[in-house]
Coordinates of C-alpha atoms and ligand atoms in Angstrom, one line a residue:
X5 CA -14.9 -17.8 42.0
X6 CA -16.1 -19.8 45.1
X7 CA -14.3 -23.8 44.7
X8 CA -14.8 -26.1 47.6
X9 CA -11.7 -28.3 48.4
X10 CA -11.4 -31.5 50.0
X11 CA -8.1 -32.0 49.5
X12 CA -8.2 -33.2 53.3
X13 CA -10.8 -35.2 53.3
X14 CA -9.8 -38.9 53.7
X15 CA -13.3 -40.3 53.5
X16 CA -13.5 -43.9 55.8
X17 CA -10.5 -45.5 56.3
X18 CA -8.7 -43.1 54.3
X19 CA -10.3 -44.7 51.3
X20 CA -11.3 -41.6 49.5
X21 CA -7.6 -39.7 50.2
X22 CA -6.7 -37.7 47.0
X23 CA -3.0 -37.8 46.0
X24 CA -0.8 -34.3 45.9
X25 CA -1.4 -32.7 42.5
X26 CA -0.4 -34.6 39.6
X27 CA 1.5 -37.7 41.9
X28 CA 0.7 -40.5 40.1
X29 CA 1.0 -40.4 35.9
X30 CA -1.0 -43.0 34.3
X31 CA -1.4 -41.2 31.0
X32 CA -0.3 -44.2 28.8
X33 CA -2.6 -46.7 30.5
X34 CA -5.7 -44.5 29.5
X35 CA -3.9 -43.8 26.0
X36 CA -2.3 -47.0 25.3
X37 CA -3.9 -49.9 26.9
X38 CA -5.0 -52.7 24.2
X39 CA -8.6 -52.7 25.3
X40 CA -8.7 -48.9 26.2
X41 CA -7.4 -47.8 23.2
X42 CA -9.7 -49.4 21.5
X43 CA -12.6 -47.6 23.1
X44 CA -10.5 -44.3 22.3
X45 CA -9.7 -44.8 18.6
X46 CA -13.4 -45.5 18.7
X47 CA -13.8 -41.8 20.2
X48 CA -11.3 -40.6 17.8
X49 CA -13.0 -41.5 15.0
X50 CA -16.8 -40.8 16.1
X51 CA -17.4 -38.0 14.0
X52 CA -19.5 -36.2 17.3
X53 CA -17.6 -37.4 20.1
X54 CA -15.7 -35.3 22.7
X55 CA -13.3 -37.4 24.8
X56 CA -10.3 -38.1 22.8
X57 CA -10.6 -35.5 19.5
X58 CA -13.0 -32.5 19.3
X59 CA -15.6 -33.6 16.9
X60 CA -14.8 -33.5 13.3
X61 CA -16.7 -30.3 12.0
X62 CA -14.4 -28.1 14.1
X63 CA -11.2 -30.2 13.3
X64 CA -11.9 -29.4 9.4
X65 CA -12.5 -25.5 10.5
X66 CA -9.3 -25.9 12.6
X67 CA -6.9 -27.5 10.3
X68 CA -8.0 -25.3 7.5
X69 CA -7.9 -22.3 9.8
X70 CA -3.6 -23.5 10.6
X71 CA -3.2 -24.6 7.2
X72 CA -3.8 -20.8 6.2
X73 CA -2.1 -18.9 9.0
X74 CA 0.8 -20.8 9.0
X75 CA 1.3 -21.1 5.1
X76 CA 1.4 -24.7 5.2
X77 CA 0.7 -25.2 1.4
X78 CA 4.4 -23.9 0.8
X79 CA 5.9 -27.1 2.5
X80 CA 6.3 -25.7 5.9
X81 CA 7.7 -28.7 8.6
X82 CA 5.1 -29.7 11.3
X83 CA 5.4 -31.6 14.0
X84 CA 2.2 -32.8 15.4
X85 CA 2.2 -34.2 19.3
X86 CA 0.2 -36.0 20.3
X87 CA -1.1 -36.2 17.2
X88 CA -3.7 -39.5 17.9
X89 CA -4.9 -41.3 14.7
X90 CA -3.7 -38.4 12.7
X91 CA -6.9 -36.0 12.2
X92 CA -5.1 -33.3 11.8
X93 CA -1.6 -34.5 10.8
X94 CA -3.1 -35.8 7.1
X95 CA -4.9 -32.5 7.0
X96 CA -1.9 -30.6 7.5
X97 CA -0.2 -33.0 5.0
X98 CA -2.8 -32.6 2.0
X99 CA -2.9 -29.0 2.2
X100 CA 1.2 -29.2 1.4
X101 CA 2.9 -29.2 4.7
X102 CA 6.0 -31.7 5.4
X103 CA 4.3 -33.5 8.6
X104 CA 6.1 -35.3 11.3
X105 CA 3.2 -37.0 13.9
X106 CA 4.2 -38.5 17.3
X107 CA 2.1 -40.7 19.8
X108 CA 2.5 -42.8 22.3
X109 CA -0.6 -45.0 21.7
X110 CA 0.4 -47.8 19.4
X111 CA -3.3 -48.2 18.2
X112 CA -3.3 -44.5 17.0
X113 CA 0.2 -44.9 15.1
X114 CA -1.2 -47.6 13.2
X115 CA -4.4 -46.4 12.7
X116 CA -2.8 -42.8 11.6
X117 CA -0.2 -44.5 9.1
X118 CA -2.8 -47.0 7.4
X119 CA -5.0 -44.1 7.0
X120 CA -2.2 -41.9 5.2
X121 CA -1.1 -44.2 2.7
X122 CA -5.1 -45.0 1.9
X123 CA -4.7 -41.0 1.4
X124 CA -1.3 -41.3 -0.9
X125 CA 0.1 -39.0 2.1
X126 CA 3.9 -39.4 2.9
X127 CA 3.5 -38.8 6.7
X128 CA 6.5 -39.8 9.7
X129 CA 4.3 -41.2 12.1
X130 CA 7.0 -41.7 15.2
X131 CA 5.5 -43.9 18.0
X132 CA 7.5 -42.1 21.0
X133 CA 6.4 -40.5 24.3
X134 CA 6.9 -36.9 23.3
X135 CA 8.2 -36.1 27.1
X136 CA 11.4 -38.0 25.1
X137 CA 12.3 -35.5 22.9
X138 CA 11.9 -38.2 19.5
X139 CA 12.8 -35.6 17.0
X140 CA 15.2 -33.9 16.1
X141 CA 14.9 -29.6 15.7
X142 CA 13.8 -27.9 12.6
X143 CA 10.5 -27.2 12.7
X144 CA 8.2 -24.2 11.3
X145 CA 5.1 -25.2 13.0
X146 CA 4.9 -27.3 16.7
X147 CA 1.3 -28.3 17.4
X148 CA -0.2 -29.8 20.9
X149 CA -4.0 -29.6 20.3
X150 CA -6.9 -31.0 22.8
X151 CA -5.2 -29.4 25.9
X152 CA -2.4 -31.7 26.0
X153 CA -0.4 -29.4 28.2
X154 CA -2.9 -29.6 30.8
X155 CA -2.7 -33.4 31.6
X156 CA 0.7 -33.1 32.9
X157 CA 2.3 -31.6 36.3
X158 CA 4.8 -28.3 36.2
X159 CA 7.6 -30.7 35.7
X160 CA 6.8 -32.5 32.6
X161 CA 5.2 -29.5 31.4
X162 CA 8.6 -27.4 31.5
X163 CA 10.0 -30.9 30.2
X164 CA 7.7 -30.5 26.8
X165 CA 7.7 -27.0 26.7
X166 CA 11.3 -26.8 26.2
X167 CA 11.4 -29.4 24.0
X168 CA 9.1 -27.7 22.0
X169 CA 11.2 -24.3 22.0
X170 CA 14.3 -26.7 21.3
X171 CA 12.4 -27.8 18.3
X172 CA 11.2 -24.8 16.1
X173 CA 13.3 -23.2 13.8
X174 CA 14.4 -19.0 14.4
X175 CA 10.9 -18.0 13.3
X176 CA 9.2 -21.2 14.0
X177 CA 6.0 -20.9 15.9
X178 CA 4.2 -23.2 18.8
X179 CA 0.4 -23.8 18.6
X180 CA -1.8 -24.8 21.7
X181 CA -4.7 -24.7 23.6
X182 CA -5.3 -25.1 27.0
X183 CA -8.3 -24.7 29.8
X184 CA -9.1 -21.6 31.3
X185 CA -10.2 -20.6 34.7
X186 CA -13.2 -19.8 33.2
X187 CA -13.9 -24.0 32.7
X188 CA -12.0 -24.6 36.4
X189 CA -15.0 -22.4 38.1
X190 CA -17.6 -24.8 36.1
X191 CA -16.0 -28.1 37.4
X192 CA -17.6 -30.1 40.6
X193 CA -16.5 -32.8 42.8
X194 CA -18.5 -35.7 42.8
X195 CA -18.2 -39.1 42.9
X196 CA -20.4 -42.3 41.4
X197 CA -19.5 -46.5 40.3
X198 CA -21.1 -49.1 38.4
X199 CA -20.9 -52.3 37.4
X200 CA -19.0 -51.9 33.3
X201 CA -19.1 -48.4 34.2
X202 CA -19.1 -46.4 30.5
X203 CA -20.2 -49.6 28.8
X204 CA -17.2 -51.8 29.1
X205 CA -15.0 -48.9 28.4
X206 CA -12.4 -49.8 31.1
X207 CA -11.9 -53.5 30.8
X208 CA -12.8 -56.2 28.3
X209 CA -15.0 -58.7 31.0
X210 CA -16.9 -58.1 34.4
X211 CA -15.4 -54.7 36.5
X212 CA -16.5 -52.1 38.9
X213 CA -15.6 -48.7 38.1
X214 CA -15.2 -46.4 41.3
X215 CA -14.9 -42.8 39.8
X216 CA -13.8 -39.0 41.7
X217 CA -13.7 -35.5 41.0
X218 CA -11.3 -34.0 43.1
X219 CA -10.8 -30.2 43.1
X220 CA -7.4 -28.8 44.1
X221 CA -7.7 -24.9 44.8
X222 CA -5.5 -23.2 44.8
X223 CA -3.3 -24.9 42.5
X224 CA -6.3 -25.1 39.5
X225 CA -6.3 -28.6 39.3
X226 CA -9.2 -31.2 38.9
X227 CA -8.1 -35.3 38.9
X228 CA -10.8 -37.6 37.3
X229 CA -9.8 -40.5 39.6
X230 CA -11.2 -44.2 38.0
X231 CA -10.5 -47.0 39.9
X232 CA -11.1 -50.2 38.1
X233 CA -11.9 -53.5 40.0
X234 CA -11.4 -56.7 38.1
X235 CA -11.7 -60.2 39.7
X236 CA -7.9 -61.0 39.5
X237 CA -6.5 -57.0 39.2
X238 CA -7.2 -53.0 40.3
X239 CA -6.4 -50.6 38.9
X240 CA -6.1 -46.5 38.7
X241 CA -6.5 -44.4 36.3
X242 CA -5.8 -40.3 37.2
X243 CA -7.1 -38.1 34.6
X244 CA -5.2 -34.8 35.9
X245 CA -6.2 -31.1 34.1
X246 CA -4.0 -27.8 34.9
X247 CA -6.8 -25.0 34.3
X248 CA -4.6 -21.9 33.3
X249 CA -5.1 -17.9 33.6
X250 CA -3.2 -16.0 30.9
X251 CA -0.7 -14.9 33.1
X252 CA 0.2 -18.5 34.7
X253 CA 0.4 -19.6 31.1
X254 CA 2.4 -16.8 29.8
X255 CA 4.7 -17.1 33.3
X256 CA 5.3 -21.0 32.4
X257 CA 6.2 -20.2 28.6
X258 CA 8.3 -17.5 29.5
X259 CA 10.5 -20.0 32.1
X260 CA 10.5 -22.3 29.2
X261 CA 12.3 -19.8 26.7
X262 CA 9.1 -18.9 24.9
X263 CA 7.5 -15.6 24.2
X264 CA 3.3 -15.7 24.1
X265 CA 2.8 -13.7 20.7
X266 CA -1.1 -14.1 19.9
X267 CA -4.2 -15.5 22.0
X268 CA -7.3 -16.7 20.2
X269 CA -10.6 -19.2 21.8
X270 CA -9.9 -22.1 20.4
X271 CA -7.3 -23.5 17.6
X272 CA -9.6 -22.1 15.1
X273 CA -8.7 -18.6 15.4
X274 CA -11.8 -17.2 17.2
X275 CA -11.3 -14.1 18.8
X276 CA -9.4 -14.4 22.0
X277 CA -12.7 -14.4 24.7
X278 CA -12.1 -14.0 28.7
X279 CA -15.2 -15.8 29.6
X280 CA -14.3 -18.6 27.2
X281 CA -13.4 -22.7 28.5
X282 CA -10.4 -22.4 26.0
X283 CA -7.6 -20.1 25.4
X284 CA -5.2 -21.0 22.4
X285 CA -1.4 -19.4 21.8
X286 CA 0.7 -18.9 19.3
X287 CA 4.3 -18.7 20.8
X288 CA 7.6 -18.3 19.2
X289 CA 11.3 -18.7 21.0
X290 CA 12.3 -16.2 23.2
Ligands
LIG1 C1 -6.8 -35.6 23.7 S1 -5.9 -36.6 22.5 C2 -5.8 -35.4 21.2 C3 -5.4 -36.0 19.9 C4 -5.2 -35.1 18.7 N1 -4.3 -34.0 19.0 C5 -6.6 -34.5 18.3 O1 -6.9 -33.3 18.7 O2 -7.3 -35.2 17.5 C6 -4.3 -36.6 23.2 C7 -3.3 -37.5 22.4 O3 -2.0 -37.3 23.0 C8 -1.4 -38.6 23.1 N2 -0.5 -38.5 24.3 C9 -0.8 -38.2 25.6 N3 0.3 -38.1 26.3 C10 1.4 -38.4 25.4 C11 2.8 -38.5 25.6 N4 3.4 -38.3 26.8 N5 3.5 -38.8 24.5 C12 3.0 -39.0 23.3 N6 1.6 -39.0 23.1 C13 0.8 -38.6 24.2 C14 -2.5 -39.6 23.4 O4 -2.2 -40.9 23.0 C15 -3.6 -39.0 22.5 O5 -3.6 -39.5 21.2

């Protein structure tokens, strides 16, 4: 795999500069912003869309996929984080499943608890960073779905991770997917702006969006840097992804107290493929 850095590159003026890996974390401005969030519930809900949920088709296969390997219909306790408007926590919920759903975006808790009461479904929908550890332990089944784990740096990822372990019961299991080198090899730096750049997507009046794709190699890291010029405020947005190998992945578990058990292509259960973007686990505590 042949990845050109520029890690050093300052561009003029040192305008250009990428930060070290993971620096800056501005994961609940992109998540929980009131006009961004709007734009991303939007995504969430767009049966097709790919930038905040996978589209709906393969959640349904998903969720129905869980629902049977993990015997949810006999009242098993999930915990869904990062669990967005809920596509998969009411899911989870009407196949039998006692469901707990966390989120930090406030748009996506609402959305998610309106939704499950139009459904009759009695869902805890916890508005909570879940780097906080919000709930308490007992869980059968801990889901992180839509690569989650990859937005955050080594340190909040052992953070989760081990709040995760902390949280499932003796023979509880964790359930994740993440982005393989396989997808890290097909990413490119490159750089563009423009004037309500993605169609007002970033701010509710007149903006400039200046956007970068940094690659960091060795480290498998790409940052999706966005920085937004309004008349009376700038700002950044860093859209960070860790791209994993199956032994980093099963390394960073392992540190966390968790033991890797089965690998599949995506959360619903295809067959475990080397070439594949995605690699999901199942892990249990180690
Ligand atoms: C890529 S979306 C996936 C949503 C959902 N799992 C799905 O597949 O439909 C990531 C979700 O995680 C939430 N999130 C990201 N970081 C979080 C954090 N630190 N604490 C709580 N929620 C977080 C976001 O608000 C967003 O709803």
């Amino acid at each position: 795999m042949t990845v050109r850095t520029i890690r050093h590159f300052a561009g003029p003026c040192g305008l250009q500069k990428p930060p070290l890996p993971f620096e800056p974390y501005t994961a609940e401005t992109l998540w929980d912003d009131d006009h961004i969030s709007r734009h991303m519930l939007a995504h969430h809900l767009d049966t097709d869309s790919e930038p905040a949920s996978r589209p709906h088709g393969f959640i349904e296969r998903s969720a129905r996929w869980i629902s049977d390997r993990f015997a949810l219909d006999s009242g098993r306790r999930v915990a869904d984080l990062g669990c967005g408007p809920g596509l998969y926590a009411t899911r989870f919920a009407a196949s039998g499943a006692a469901v707990t759903g966390v989120d930090f975006s406030r748009r996506s808790i609402a959305f998610a608890r309106q939704s499950a009461s139009e459904q009759g479904l009695a869902i805890d929908f916890v508005r909570a960073d879940y780097l906080d550890s919000p709930l308490d332990p007992g869980y059968d089944l801990v889901t992180l779905v839509y690569c989650d784990l990859c937005a955050l740096g080594p340190d909040r990822r052992r953070q989760l991770l081990r709040s995760c372990r902390d949280l499932l019961t003796d023979d509880g299991s964790l359930l994740l997917d993440v982005f393989s080198l396989q997808a890290f090899a097909g990413r490119q730096e490159s750089a563009s702006h423009g004037y309500r750049f993605m169609d007002g997507f970033w701010a509710p009046g007149a903006y400039w969006c200046f956007t970068s794709t940094h690659m960091y190699d060795p480290e498998h890291v790409v940052l999706d840097r966005y920085t937004i010029v309004e008349p009376r405020r700038i700002r950044r947005v860093y859209n960070w992804l860790q791209y994993f190998s199956r032994e980093s992945l099963t390394a960073e578990f392992a540190d966390c107290g968790l033991r890797v058990e089965e690998w599949y292509g995506n959360v619903a259960g295809a067959d475990f493929d080397e070439e594949g973007d995605v690699m999901a686990v199942v892990a249990r505590r180690a």
